[in-house]
Amino acid sequence: MSQHSAPSVHRHTLTGIGFTVLACACFSILDTGSKYAGALLPLLMALWLRYALQSALTVGFGVARHGLDIFHTRRPGFQFLRAILFCLSNALAMLSLRYLPLAEFTAIVALTPLALTLLAALWLGQQVSPLRWVLVALALRARWSSCGRAAASSAAGPWSGLRCSCWPTPPIRF
């Protein structure tokens, strides 16, 4: 690597980290907004508002950048299935926010990459390096201990940490 490209690589790395931090902040705001919208509005109205805004922005940016070609697809059935799963995923997430505290919801959602790694290896037969298996195990252990610390004072002791991932808390009353 030449001497002139080192600052460029460093700048790109910092830019990537900055975008990642901003994305996490956006997800936090989105989750918090979903929790309040789900508590104040009927579920279908909250979902409609979310999708109307998202659709308008996505179509607007897509058409501005790529023209009307964004509406052409070679696999409409796949796109329809993906849209249905996306809507179902968001509806279930907003519904779960009525029964879970925001921190527990976020902690459970953070398990998604770990679950995808397991599914990719077991169901799709993708190769997962030994290092990645170690990282998945460490992440699961960290998740377990964070719930355990939060629930250590309960009568069930450290086993109550499992409650964070498996059993919902009482509904939120507004």
PDB file of C-alpha atoms in Angstrom:
ATOM      1  CA  MET A   1       0.000   0.000   0.000  1.00  0.00           C
ATOM      2  CA  SER A   2       1.467   3.340  -0.936  1.00  0.00           C
ATOM      3  CA  GLN A   3       1.963   6.176   1.510  1.00  0.00           C
ATOM      4  CA  HIS A   4      -0.705   8.315  -0.194  1.00  0.00           C
ATOM      5  CA  SER A   5      -3.488   5.757   0.102  1.00  0.00           C
ATOM      6  CA  ALA A   6      -3.143   5.157   3.881  1.00  0.00           C
ATOM      7  CA  PRO A   7      -5.016   8.371   4.857  1.00  0.00           C
ATOM      8  CA  SER A   8      -7.679   7.518   2.296  1.00  0.00           C
ATOM      9  CA  VAL A   9      -8.189   4.053   3.813  1.00  0.00           C
ATOM     10  CA  HIS A  10      -8.296   5.581   7.299  1.00  0.00           C
ATOM     11  CA  ARG A  11     -10.842   8.187   6.166  1.00  0.00           C
ATOM     12  CA  HIS A  12     -13.012   5.493   4.537  1.00  0.00           C
ATOM     13  CA  THR A  13     -12.875   3.413   7.715  1.00  0.00           C
ATOM     14  CA  LEU A  14     -13.926   6.382   9.849  1.00  0.00           C
ATOM     15  CA  THR A  15     -16.684   7.213   7.368  1.00  0.00           C
ATOM     16  CA  GLY A  16     -17.944   3.625   7.571  1.00  0.00           C
ATOM     17  CA  ILE A  17     -17.903   3.720  11.365  1.00  0.00           C
ATOM     18  CA  GLY A  18     -19.750   7.037  11.336  1.00  0.00           C
ATOM     19  CA  PHE A  19     -22.458   5.676   9.036  1.00  0.00           C
ATOM     20  CA  THR A  20     -22.786   2.587  11.241  1.00  0.00           C
ATOM     21  CA  VAL A  21     -23.254   4.736  14.354  1.00  0.00           C
ATOM     22  CA  LEU A  22     -25.843   6.854  12.522  1.00  0.00           C
ATOM     23  CA  ALA A  23     -27.664   3.712  11.349  1.00  0.00           C
ATOM     24  CA  CYS A  24     -27.791   2.422  14.924  1.00  0.00           C
ATOM     25  CA  ALA A  25     -29.136   5.782  16.087  1.00  0.00           C
ATOM     26  CA  CYS A  26     -31.796   5.668  13.355  1.00  0.00           C
ATOM     27  CA  PHE A  27     -32.818   2.147  14.387  1.00  0.00           C
ATOM     28  CA  SER A  28     -33.074   3.285  18.015  1.00  0.00           C
ATOM     29  CA  ILE A  29     -35.274   6.211  17.032  1.00  0.00           C
ATOM     30  CA  LEU A  30     -37.355   3.951  14.772  1.00  0.00           C
ATOM     31  CA  ASP A  31     -37.850   1.375  17.550  1.00  0.00           C
ATOM     32  CA  THR A  32     -38.780   4.062  20.056  1.00  0.00           C
ATOM     33  CA  GLY A  33     -41.161   5.688  17.585  1.00  0.00           C
ATOM     34  CA  SER A  34     -42.719   2.309  16.806  1.00  0.00           C
ATOM     35  CA  LYS A  35     -43.260   1.659  20.497  1.00  0.00           C
ATOM     36  CA  TYR A  36     -45.076   4.963  20.985  1.00  0.00           C
ATOM     37  CA  ALA A  37     -47.009   4.730  17.708  1.00  0.00           C
ATOM     38  CA  GLY A  38     -48.076   1.184  18.572  1.00  0.00           C
ATOM     39  CA  ALA A  39     -49.276   2.326  21.980  1.00  0.00           C
ATOM     40  CA  LEU A  40     -51.154   5.380  20.711  1.00  0.00           C
ATOM     41  CA  LEU A  41     -52.526   4.168  17.376  1.00  0.00           C
ATOM     42  CA  PRO A  42     -54.219   1.005  16.150  1.00  0.00           C
ATOM     43  CA  LEU A  43     -51.636  -1.391  14.678  1.00  0.00           C
ATOM     44  CA  LEU A  44     -52.863  -1.100  11.078  1.00  0.00           C
ATOM     45  CA  MET A  45     -52.823   2.702  11.197  1.00  0.00           C
ATOM     46  CA  ALA A  46     -49.270   2.751  12.581  1.00  0.00           C
ATOM     47  CA  LEU A  47     -48.134   0.322   9.881  1.00  0.00           C
ATOM     48  CA  TRP A  48     -49.922   2.294   7.163  1.00  0.00           C
ATOM     49  CA  LEU A  49     -48.187   5.504   8.227  1.00  0.00           C
ATOM     50  CA  ARG A  50     -44.804   3.787   8.299  1.00  0.00           C
ATOM     51  CA  TYR A  51     -45.215   2.188   4.872  1.00  0.00           C
ATOM     52  CA  ALA A  52     -46.747   5.242   3.196  1.00  0.00           C
ATOM     53  CA  LEU A  53     -43.781   7.368   4.205  1.00  0.00           C
ATOM     54  CA  GLN A  54     -41.250   4.649   3.353  1.00  0.00           C
ATOM     55  CA  SER A  55     -42.862   3.955  -0.022  1.00  0.00           C
ATOM     56  CA  ALA A  56     -42.984   7.622  -0.964  1.00  0.00           C
ATOM     57  CA  LEU A  57     -39.319   8.127  -0.094  1.00  0.00           C
ATOM     58  CA  THR A  58     -38.158   4.897  -1.736  1.00  0.00           C
ATOM     59  CA  VAL A  59     -40.052   5.496  -4.975  1.00  0.00           C
ATOM     60  CA  GLY A  60     -39.013   9.141  -5.055  1.00  0.00           C
ATOM     61  CA  PHE A  61     -35.298   8.381  -4.651  1.00  0.00           C
ATOM     62  CA  GLY A  62     -35.485   5.331  -6.910  1.00  0.00           C
ATOM     63  CA  VAL A  63     -37.192   7.121  -9.798  1.00  0.00           C
ATOM     64  CA  ALA A  64     -34.874  10.120  -9.445  1.00  0.00           C
ATOM     65  CA  ARG A  65     -31.832   7.859  -9.664  1.00  0.00           C
ATOM     66  CA  HIS A  66     -32.908   5.058 -12.026  1.00  0.00           C
ATOM     67  CA  GLY A  67     -36.045   6.270 -13.764  1.00  0.00           C
ATOM     68  CA  LEU A  68     -39.072   4.035 -14.256  1.00  0.00           C
ATOM     69  CA  ASP A  69     -36.864   0.946 -14.553  1.00  0.00           C
ATOM     70  CA  ILE A  70     -37.272   0.455 -10.814  1.00  0.00           C
ATOM     71  CA  PHE A  71     -40.753  -0.948 -11.493  1.00  0.00           C
ATOM     72  CA  HIS A  72     -39.506  -3.779 -13.737  1.00  0.00           C
ATOM     73  CA  THR A  73     -38.646  -7.104 -12.154  1.00  0.00           C
ATOM     74  CA  ARG A  74     -37.827 -10.516 -13.538  1.00  0.00           C
ATOM     75  CA  ARG A  75     -39.272 -12.311 -10.525  1.00  0.00           C
ATOM     76  CA  PRO A  76     -42.521 -10.648  -9.404  1.00  0.00           C
ATOM     77  CA  GLY A  77     -43.546 -13.664  -7.295  1.00  0.00           C
ATOM     78  CA  PHE A  78     -40.359 -13.431  -5.288  1.00  0.00           C
ATOM     79  CA  GLN A  79     -40.828  -9.679  -4.844  1.00  0.00           C
ATOM     80  CA  PHE A  80     -44.421 -10.210  -3.685  1.00  0.00           C
ATOM     81  CA  LEU A  81     -43.341 -12.884  -1.165  1.00  0.00           C
ATOM     82  CA  ARG A  82     -40.586 -10.623   0.088  1.00  0.00           C
ATOM     83  CA  ALA A  83     -43.051  -7.744   0.516  1.00  0.00           C
ATOM     84  CA  ILE A  84     -45.471  -9.951   2.450  1.00  0.00           C
ATOM     85  CA  LEU A  85     -42.698 -11.208   4.743  1.00  0.00           C
ATOM     86  CA  PHE A  86     -41.460  -7.650   5.271  1.00  0.00           C
ATOM     87  CA  CYS A  87     -44.952  -6.445   6.232  1.00  0.00           C
ATOM     88  CA  LEU A  88     -45.488  -9.436   8.506  1.00  0.00           C
ATOM     89  CA  SER A  89     -42.099  -8.925  10.154  1.00  0.00           C
ATOM     90  CA  ASN A  90     -42.832  -5.271  10.881  1.00  0.00           C
ATOM     91  CA  ALA A  91     -46.370  -5.961  12.088  1.00  0.00           C
ATOM     92  CA  LEU A  92     -45.123  -8.623  14.496  1.00  0.00           C
ATOM     93  CA  ALA A  93     -42.311  -6.343  15.679  1.00  0.00           C
ATOM     94  CA  MET A  94     -44.721  -3.477  16.386  1.00  0.00           C
ATOM     95  CA  LEU A  95     -47.122  -5.864  18.081  1.00  0.00           C
ATOM     96  CA  SER A  96     -44.349  -7.296  20.257  1.00  0.00           C
ATOM     97  CA  LEU A  97     -43.428  -3.788  21.400  1.00  0.00           C
ATOM     98  CA  ARG A  98     -46.800  -3.669  23.151  1.00  0.00           C
ATOM     99  CA  TYR A  99     -45.719  -6.568  25.367  1.00  0.00           C
ATOM    100  CA  LEU A 100     -41.955  -6.112  25.747  1.00  0.00           C
ATOM    101  CA  PRO A 101     -39.864  -3.276  27.108  1.00  0.00           C
ATOM    102  CA  LEU A 102     -37.874  -1.563  24.360  1.00  0.00           C
ATOM    103  CA  ALA A 103     -34.505  -2.726  25.738  1.00  0.00           C
ATOM    104  CA  GLU A 104     -35.548  -6.392  25.770  1.00  0.00           C
ATOM    105  CA  PHE A 105     -37.045  -6.099  22.288  1.00  0.00           C
ATOM    106  CA  THR A 106     -33.816  -4.601  20.952  1.00  0.00           C
ATOM    107  CA  ALA A 107     -31.710  -7.257  22.666  1.00  0.00           C
ATOM    108  CA  ILE A 108     -33.787 -10.035  21.121  1.00  0.00           C
ATOM    109  CA  VAL A 109     -33.679  -8.427  17.660  1.00  0.00           C
ATOM    110  CA  ALA A 110     -29.905  -8.172  18.029  1.00  0.00           C
ATOM    111  CA  LEU A 111     -29.828 -11.984  17.971  1.00  0.00           C
ATOM    112  CA  THR A 112     -30.894 -11.951  14.295  1.00  0.00           C
ATOM    113  CA  PRO A 113     -27.359 -12.112  12.811  1.00  0.00           C
ATOM    114  CA  LEU A 114     -26.527 -15.014  15.111  1.00  0.00           C
ATOM    115  CA  ALA A 115     -29.676 -16.885  14.126  1.00  0.00           C
ATOM    116  CA  LEU A 116     -28.980 -16.211  10.444  1.00  0.00           C
ATOM    117  CA  THR A 117     -25.463 -17.614  10.801  1.00  0.00           C
ATOM    118  CA  LEU A 118     -26.858 -20.789  12.353  1.00  0.00           C
ATOM    119  CA  LEU A 119     -29.574 -21.126   9.696  1.00  0.00           C
ATOM    120  CA  ALA A 120     -27.143 -20.468   6.848  1.00  0.00           C
ATOM    121  CA  ALA A 121     -24.847 -23.196   8.106  1.00  0.00           C
ATOM    122  CA  LEU A 122     -27.486 -25.767   9.012  1.00  0.00           C
ATOM    123  CA  TRP A 123     -30.228 -25.160   6.421  1.00  0.00           C
ATOM    124  CA  LEU A 124     -28.398 -23.694   3.437  1.00  0.00           C
ATOM    125  CA  GLY A 125     -25.179 -25.646   3.936  1.00  0.00           C
ATOM    126  CA  GLN A 126     -22.980 -22.541   3.812  1.00  0.00           C
ATOM    127  CA  GLN A 127     -19.480 -22.801   5.191  1.00  0.00           C
ATOM    128  CA  VAL A 128     -18.921 -21.006   8.485  1.00  0.00           C
ATOM    129  CA  SER A 129     -15.329 -20.606   9.606  1.00  0.00           C
ATOM    130  CA  PRO A 130     -14.257 -21.840  13.039  1.00  0.00           C
ATOM    131  CA  LEU A 131     -13.527 -18.234  14.030  1.00  0.00           C
ATOM    132  CA  ARG A 132     -17.083 -17.223  13.168  1.00  0.00           C
ATOM    133  CA  TRP A 133     -18.462 -20.124  15.270  1.00  0.00           C
ATOM    134  CA  VAL A 134     -16.362 -18.885  18.192  1.00  0.00           C
ATOM    135  CA  LEU A 135     -17.677 -15.349  17.689  1.00  0.00           C
ATOM    136  CA  VAL A 136     -21.291 -16.590  17.540  1.00  0.00           C
ATOM    137  CA  ALA A 137     -20.759 -18.570  20.758  1.00  0.00           C
ATOM    138  CA  LEU A 138     -19.205 -15.525  22.477  1.00  0.00           C
ATOM    139  CA  ALA A 139     -22.060 -13.290  21.335  1.00  0.00           C
ATOM    140  CA  LEU A 140     -24.652 -15.763  22.623  1.00  0.00           C
ATOM    141  CA  ARG A 141     -22.790 -15.985  25.918  1.00  0.00           C
ATOM    142  CA  ALA A 142     -22.683 -12.189  26.198  1.00  0.00           C
ATOM    143  CA  ARG A 143     -26.412 -12.022  25.474  1.00  0.00           C
ATOM    144  CA  TRP A 144     -27.108 -14.649  28.111  1.00  0.00           C
ATOM    145  CA  SER A 145     -25.014 -12.871  30.749  1.00  0.00           C
ATOM    146  CA  SER A 146     -26.531  -9.453  30.047  1.00  0.00           C
ATOM    147  CA  CYS A 147     -29.997 -10.848  30.702  1.00  0.00           C
ATOM    148  CA  GLY A 148     -28.668 -12.745  33.694  1.00  0.00           C
ATOM    149  CA  ARG A 149     -27.264  -9.576  35.274  1.00  0.00           C
ATOM    150  CA  ALA A 150     -30.547  -7.772  34.773  1.00  0.00           C
ATOM    151  CA  ALA A 151     -32.531 -10.578  36.354  1.00  0.00           C
ATOM    152  CA  ALA A 152     -29.988 -11.810  38.944  1.00  0.00           C
ATOM    153  CA  SER A 153     -31.963 -10.352  41.817  1.00  0.00           C
ATOM    154  CA  SER A 154     -35.068 -12.380  40.976  1.00  0.00           C
ATOM    155  CA  ALA A 155     -35.953 -15.613  42.753  1.00  0.00           C
ATOM    156  CA  ALA A 156     -34.888 -17.731  39.760  1.00  0.00           C
ATOM    157  CA  GLY A 157     -31.310 -16.395  39.922  1.00  0.00           C
ATOM    158  CA  PRO A 158     -29.084 -16.559  36.833  1.00  0.00           C
ATOM    159  CA  TRP A 159     -31.510 -18.876  34.997  1.00  0.00           C
ATOM    160  CA  SER A 160     -34.001 -16.047  34.828  1.00  0.00           C
ATOM    161  CA  GLY A 161     -31.766 -14.538  32.127  1.00  0.00           C
ATOM    162  CA  LEU A 162     -33.394 -16.978  29.737  1.00  0.00           C
ATOM    163  CA  ARG A 163     -36.655 -15.164  30.430  1.00  0.00           C
ATOM    164  CA  CYS A 164     -35.397 -12.132  28.469  1.00  0.00           C
ATOM    165  CA  SER A 165     -35.240 -14.173  25.291  1.00  0.00           C
ATOM    166  CA  CYS A 166     -38.109 -16.581  25.671  1.00  0.00           C
ATOM    167  CA  TRP A 167     -40.950 -15.183  27.750  1.00  0.00           C
ATOM    168  CA  PRO A 168     -42.659 -11.834  27.365  1.00  0.00           C
ATOM    169  CA  THR A 169     -43.043  -9.424  30.222  1.00  0.00           C
ATOM    170  CA  PRO A 170     -46.465  -8.161  31.301  1.00  0.00           C
ATOM    171  CA  PRO A 171     -48.178  -5.800  28.837  1.00  0.00           C
ATOM    172  CA  ILE A 172     -47.396  -2.118  29.001  1.00  0.00           C
ATOM    173  CA  ARG A 173     -50.238   0.027  30.310  1.00  0.00           C
ATOM    174  CA  PHE A 174     -50.581   3.554  28.889  1.00  0.00           C
TER     175      PHE A 174
END
